[in-house]
Tab-separated table of C-alpha atoms in Angstrom:
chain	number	residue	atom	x	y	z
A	27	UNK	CA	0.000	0.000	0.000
A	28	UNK	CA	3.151	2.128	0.637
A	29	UNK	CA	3.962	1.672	-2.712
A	30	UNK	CA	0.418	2.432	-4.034
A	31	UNK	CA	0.259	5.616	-1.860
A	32	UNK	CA	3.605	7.093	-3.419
A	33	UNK	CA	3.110	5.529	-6.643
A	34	UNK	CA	-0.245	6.128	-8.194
A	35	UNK	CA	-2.077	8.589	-5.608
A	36	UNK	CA	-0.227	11.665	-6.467
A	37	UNK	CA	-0.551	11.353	-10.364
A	38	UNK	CA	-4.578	10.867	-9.671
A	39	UNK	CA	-6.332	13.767	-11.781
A	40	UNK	CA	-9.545	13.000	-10.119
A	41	UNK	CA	-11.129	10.914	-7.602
A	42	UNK	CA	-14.873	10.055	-8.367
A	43	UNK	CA	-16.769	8.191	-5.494
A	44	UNK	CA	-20.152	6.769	-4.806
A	45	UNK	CA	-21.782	5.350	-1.452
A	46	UNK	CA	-19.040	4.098	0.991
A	47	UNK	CA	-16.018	5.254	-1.552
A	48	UNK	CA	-17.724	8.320	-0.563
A	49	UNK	CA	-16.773	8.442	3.131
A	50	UNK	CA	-12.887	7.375	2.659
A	51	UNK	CA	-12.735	10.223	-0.242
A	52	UNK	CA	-14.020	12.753	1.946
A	53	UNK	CA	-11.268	11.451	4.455
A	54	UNK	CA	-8.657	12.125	1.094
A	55	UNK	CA	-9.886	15.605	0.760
A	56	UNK	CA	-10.424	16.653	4.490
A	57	UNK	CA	-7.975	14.893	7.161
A	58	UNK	CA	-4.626	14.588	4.853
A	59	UNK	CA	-1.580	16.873	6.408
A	60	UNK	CA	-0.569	17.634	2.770
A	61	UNK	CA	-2.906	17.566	-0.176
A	62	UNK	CA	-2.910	13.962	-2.235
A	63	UNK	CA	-0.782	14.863	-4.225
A	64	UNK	CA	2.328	15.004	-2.537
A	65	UNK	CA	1.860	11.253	-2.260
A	66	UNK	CA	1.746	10.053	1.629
A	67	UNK	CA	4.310	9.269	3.785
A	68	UNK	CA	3.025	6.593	6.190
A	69	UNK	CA	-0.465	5.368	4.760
A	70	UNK	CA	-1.027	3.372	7.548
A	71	UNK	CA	-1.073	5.761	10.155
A	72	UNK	CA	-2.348	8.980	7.637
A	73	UNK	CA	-5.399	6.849	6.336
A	74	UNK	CA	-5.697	2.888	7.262
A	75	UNK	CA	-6.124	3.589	10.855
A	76	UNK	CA	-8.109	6.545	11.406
A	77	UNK	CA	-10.598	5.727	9.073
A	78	UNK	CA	-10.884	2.171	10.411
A	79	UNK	CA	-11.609	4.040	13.977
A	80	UNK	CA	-14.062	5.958	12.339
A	81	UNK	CA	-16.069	2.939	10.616
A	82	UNK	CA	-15.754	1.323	14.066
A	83	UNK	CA	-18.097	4.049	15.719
A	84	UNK	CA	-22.027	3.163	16.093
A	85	UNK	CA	-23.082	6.520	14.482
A	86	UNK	CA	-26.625	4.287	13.338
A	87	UNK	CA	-28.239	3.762	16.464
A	88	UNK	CA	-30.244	6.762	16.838
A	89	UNK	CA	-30.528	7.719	13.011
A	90	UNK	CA	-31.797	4.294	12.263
A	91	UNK	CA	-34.591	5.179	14.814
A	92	UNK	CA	-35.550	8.234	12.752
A	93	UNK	CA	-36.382	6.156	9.493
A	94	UNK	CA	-39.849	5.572	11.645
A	95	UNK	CA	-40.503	8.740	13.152
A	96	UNK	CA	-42.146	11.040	10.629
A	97	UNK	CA	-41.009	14.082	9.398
A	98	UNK	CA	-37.626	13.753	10.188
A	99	UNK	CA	-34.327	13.253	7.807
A	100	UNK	CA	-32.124	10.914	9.218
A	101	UNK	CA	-29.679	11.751	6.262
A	102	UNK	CA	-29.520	15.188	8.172
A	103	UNK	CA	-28.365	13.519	11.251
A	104	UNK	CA	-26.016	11.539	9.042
A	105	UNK	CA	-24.227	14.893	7.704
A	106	UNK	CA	-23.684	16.102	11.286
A	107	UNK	CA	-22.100	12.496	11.995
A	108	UNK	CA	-20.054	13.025	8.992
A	109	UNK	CA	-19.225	16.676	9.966
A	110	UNK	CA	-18.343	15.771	13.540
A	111	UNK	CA	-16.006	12.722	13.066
A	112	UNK	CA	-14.672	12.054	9.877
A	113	UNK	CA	-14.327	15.398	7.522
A	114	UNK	CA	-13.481	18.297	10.693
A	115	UNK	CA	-16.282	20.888	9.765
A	116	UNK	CA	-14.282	21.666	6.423
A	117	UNK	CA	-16.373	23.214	3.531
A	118	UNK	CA	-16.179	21.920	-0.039
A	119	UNK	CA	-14.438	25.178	-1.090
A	120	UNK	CA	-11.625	24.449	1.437
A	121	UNK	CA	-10.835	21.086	-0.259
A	122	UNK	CA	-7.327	20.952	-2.479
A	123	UNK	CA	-7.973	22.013	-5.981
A	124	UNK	CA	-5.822	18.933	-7.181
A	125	UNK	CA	-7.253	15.953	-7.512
A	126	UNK	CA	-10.528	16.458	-8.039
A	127	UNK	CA	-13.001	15.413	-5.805
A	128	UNK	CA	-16.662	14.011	-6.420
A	129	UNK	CA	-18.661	12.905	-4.906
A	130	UNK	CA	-21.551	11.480	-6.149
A	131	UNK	CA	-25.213	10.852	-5.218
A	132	UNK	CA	-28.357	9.793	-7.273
A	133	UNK	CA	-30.937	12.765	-8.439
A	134	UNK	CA	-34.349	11.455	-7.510
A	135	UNK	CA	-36.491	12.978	-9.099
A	136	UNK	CA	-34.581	13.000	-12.618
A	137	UNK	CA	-32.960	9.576	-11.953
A	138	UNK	CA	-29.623	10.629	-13.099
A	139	UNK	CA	-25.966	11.100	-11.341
A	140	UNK	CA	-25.703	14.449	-9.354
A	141	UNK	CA	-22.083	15.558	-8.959
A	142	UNK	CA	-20.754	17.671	-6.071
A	143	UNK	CA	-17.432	19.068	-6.810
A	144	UNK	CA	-15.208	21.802	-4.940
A	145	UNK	CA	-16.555	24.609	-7.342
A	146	UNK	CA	-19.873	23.060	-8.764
A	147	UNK	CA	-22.378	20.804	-8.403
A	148	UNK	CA	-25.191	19.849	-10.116
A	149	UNK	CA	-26.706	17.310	-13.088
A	150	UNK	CA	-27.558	17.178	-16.654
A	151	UNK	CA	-30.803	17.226	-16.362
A	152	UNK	CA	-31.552	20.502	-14.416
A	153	UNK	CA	-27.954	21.910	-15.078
A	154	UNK	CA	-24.905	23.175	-12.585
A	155	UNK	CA	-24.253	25.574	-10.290
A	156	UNK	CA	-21.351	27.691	-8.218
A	157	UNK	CA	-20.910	25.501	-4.997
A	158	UNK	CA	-22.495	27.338	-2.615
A	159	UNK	CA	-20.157	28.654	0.348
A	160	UNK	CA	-21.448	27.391	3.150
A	161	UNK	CA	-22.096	23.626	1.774
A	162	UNK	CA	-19.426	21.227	3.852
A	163	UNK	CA	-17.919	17.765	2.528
A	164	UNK	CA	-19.816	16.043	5.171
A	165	UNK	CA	-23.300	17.090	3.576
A	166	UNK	CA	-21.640	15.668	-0.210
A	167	UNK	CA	-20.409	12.620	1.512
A	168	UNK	CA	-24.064	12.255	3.227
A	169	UNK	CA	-26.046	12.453	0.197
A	170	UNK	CA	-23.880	10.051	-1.608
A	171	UNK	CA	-23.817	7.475	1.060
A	172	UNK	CA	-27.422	7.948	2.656
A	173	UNK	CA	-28.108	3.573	1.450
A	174	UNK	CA	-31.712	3.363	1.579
A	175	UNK	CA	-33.798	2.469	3.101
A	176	UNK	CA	-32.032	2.799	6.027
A	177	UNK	CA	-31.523	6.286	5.440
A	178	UNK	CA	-34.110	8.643	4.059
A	179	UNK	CA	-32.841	10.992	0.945
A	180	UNK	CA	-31.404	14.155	1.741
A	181	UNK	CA	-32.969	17.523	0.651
A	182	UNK	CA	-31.403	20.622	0.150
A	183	UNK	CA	-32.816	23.988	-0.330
A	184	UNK	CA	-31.549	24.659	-3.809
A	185	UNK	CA	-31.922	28.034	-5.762
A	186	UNK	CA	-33.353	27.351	-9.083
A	187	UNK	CA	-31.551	30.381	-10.748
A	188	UNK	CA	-28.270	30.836	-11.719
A	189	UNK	CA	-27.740	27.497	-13.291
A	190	UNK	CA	-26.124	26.844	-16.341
A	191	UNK	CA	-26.664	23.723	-18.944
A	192	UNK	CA	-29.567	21.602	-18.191
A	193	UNK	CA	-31.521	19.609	-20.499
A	194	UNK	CA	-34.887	20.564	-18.582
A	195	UNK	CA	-36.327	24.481	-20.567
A	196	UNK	CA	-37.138	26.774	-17.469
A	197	UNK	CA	-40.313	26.684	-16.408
A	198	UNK	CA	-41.836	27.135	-12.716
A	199	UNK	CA	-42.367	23.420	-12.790
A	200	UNK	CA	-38.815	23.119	-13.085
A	201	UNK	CA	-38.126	25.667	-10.690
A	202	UNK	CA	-40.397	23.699	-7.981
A	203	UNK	CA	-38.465	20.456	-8.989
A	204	UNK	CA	-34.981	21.812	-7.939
A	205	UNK	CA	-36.020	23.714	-4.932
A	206	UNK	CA	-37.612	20.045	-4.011
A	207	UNK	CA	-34.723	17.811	-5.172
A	208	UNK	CA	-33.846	15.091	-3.126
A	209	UNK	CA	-30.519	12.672	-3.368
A	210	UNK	CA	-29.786	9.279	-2.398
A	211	UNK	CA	-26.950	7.199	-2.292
A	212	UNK	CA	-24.943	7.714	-5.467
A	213	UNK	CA	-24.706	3.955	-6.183
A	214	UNK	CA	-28.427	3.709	-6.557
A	215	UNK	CA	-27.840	5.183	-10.592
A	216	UNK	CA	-23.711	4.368	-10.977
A	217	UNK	CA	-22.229	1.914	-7.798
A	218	UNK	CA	-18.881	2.207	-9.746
A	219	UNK	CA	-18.573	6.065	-9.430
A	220	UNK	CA	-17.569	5.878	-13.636
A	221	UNK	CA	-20.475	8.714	-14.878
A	222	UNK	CA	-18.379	11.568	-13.972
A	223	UNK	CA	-15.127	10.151	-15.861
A	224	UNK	CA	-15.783	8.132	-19.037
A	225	UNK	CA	-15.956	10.689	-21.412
A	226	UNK	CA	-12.775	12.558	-20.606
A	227	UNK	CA	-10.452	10.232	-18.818
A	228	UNK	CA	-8.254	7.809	-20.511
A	229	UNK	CA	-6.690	5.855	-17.538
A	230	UNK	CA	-9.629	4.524	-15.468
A	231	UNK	CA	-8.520	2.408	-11.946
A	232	UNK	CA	-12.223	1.162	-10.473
A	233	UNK	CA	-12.323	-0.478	-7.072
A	234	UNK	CA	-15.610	-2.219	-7.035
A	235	UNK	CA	-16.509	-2.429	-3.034
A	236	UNK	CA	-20.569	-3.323	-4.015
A	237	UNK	CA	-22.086	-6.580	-1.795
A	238	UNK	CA	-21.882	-9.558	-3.911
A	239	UNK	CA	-24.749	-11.084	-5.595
A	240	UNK	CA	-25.364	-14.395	-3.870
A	241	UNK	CA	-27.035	-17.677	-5.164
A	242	UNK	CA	-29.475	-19.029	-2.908
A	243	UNK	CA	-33.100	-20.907	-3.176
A	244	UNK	CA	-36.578	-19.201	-2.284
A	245	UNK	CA	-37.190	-18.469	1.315
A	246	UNK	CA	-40.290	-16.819	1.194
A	247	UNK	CA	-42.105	-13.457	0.226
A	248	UNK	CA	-39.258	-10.771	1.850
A	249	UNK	CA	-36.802	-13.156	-0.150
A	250	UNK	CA	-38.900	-12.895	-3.183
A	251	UNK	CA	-39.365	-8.732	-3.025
A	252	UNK	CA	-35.239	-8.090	-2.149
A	253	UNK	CA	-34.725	-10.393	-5.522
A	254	UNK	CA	-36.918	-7.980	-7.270
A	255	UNK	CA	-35.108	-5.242	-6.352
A	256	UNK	CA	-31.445	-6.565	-6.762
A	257	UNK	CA	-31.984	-8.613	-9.794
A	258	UNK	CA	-32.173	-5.511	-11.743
A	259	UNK	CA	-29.406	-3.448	-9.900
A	260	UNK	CA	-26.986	-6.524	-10.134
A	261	UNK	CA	-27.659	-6.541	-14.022
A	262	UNK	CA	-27.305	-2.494	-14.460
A	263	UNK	CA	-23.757	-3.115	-12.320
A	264	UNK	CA	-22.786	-6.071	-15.023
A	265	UNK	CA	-23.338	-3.862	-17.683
A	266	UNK	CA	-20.962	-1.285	-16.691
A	267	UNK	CA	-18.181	-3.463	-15.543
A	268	UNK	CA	-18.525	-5.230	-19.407
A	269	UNK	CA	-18.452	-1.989	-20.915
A	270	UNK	CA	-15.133	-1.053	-18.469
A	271	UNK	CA	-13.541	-3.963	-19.302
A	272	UNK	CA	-14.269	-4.180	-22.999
A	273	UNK	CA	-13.028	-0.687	-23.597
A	274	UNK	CA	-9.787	-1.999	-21.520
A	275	UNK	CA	-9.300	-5.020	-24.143
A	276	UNK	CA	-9.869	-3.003	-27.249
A	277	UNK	CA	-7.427	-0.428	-25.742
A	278	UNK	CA	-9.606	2.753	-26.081
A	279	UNK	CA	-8.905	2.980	-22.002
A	280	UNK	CA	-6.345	2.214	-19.550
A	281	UNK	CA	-6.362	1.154	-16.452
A	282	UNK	CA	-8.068	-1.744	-14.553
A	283	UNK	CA	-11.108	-3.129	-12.108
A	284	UNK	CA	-10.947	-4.824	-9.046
A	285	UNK	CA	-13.231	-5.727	-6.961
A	286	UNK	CA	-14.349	-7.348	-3.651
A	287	UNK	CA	-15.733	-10.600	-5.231
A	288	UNK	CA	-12.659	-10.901	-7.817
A	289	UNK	CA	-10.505	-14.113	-8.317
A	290	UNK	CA	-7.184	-14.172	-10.121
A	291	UNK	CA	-9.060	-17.107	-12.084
A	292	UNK	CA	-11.219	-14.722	-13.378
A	293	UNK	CA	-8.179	-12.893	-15.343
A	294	UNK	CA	-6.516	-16.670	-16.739
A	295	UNK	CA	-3.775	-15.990	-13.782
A	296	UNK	CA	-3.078	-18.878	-11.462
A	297	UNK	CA	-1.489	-17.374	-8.534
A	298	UNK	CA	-2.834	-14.910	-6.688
A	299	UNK	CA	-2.083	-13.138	-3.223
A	300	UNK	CA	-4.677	-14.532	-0.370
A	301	UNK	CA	-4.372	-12.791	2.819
A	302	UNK	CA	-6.613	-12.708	6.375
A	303	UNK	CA	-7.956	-9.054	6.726
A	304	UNK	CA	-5.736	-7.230	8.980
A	305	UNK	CA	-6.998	-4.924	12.162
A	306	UNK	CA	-8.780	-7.387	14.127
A	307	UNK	CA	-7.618	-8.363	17.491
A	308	UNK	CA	-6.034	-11.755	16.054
A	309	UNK	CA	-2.178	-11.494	14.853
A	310	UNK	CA	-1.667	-10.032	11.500
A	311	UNK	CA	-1.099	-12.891	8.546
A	312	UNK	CA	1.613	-12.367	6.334
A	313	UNK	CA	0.602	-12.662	2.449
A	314	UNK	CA	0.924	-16.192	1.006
A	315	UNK	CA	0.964	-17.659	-2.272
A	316	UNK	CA	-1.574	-19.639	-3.670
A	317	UNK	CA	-3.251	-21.117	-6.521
A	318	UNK	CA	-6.720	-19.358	-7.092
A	319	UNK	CA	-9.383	-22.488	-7.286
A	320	UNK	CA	-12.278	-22.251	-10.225
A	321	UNK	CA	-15.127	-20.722	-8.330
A	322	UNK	CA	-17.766	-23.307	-8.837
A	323	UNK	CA	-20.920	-21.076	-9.834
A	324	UNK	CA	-20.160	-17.096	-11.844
A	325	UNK	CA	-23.664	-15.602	-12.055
């Protein structure tokens, strides 16, 4: 990771993030002593361990217990958790120029990508504006990690002038629908953070941290209904990594995709590193080699 810190992460252009990715990039653009790219001394102490600490708080308790209490936005709550412990009050106009950070969350009522960035924000749909001064990291991080339905969507009083671009004519229906936008979590539309980037980026490294879609039999109605539901997100995620990876083997893009479900096998390589997770309270395992088995069912 050492090497990967000094190596890559200062020659990063920009960082695009969705759901979880979300809270470690707002870490990379709030808590660092120098900005990214200067590279970073001692990863493990700069990154691995504070934001482990940070995961390792139980900020859901109480904001869980606002999903049932009406009128309330336990995304809100979320921000302030954000604000308090992981990106130190700072304001998305504070954050380094260079890389650029986004963070993105998922437009509900045009069901597109909404981008927050240091000096705009917005979508295509009902265009961008200036980042207002007073907006902090924690409420971008928030928005595009707010995983329903655990956490309601997060509103924000948005002006409706002084936008630019836009696909939607003005109109005061318009103007109602971005005073009344709400966000979810950005993985909702894009769980691999790549709408931001396709276009103009020609070296592309995804990390893929999205739960794995498991095969199991019929358990009932609730299994039935969350089938429903993922079916259709697992098959909008396959159709991005195929695109990703098919643009890497025809060469238009560099770069690569890894993610938590991957085996060497996978990528016609028969060794691959297998390690025990570190930062538990059992000794740390030193990497071993190993040949990767054939996983016995790919769905």
């Amino acid at each position: 990771m050492e090497d990967f810190a000094f190596g890559i992460l200062p020659k990063l252009t920009t960082v695009s993030s969705v759901s979880g990715g979300s809270i470690l990039n707002g870490f990379l653009a709030t808590r660092l002593s120098s900005p990214l790219r200067n590279g970073i001394a001692d990863f493990d102490n700069a990154v691995s361990k504070p934001v482990r600490q940070f995961c390792s708080l139980d900020i859901r308790r109480w904001i869980a217990l606002e999903v049932v209490i009406p009128g309330t936005h336990n995304s809100s709550g979320l921000a302030k958790q954000y604000d308090e412990h992981l990106t130190s009050r700072k304001l998305l106009k504070d954050i380094p120029a260079a890389p650029i950070h986004i963070f993105c969350a998922t437009d509900l009522a045009c069901g597109v990508n909404w981008m927050f960035k240091r000096q705009e924000c917005g979508d295509y749909q009902v265009g961008f504006q200036e980042t207002p001064d007073n907006w902090r990291v924690s409420t971008a991080v928030a928005a595009s990690s707010c995983f329903p339905p655990v956490f309601k969507p997060l509103n924000l009083d948005l002006d409706p002038t002084n936008r630019t671009g836009g696909k939607i004519p003005p109109s005061p229906q318009r103007d109602k629908c971005i005073r009344e936008l709400t966000f979810t979590d950005g993985g909702v539309y894009d769980n691999l953070g790549l709408e931001p980037i396709w276009k103009d980026h020609g070296i592309v490294l995804c990390s893929d941290g999205g739960a794995l879609f498991h095969v199991g039999g019929d358990t009932g109605f609730v299994w039935e209904v969350d089938r429903f539901i993922s079916i259709p997100e697992n098959q909008a995620l396959a159709v991005r990594k195929r695109w990703l990876i098919s643009n890497f083997a025809a060469k238009r893009l560099v770069g690569t995709y890894w993610g938590i479900g991957s085996t060497a096998y996978d990528y016609g390589v028969q060794q691959g590193i297998q390690t025990i997770s570190p930062r538990t309270s059992l000794p740390r395992s030193e990497p071993t080699w190993t040949v990767s088995p054939k996983p016995k069912h790919r769905c």
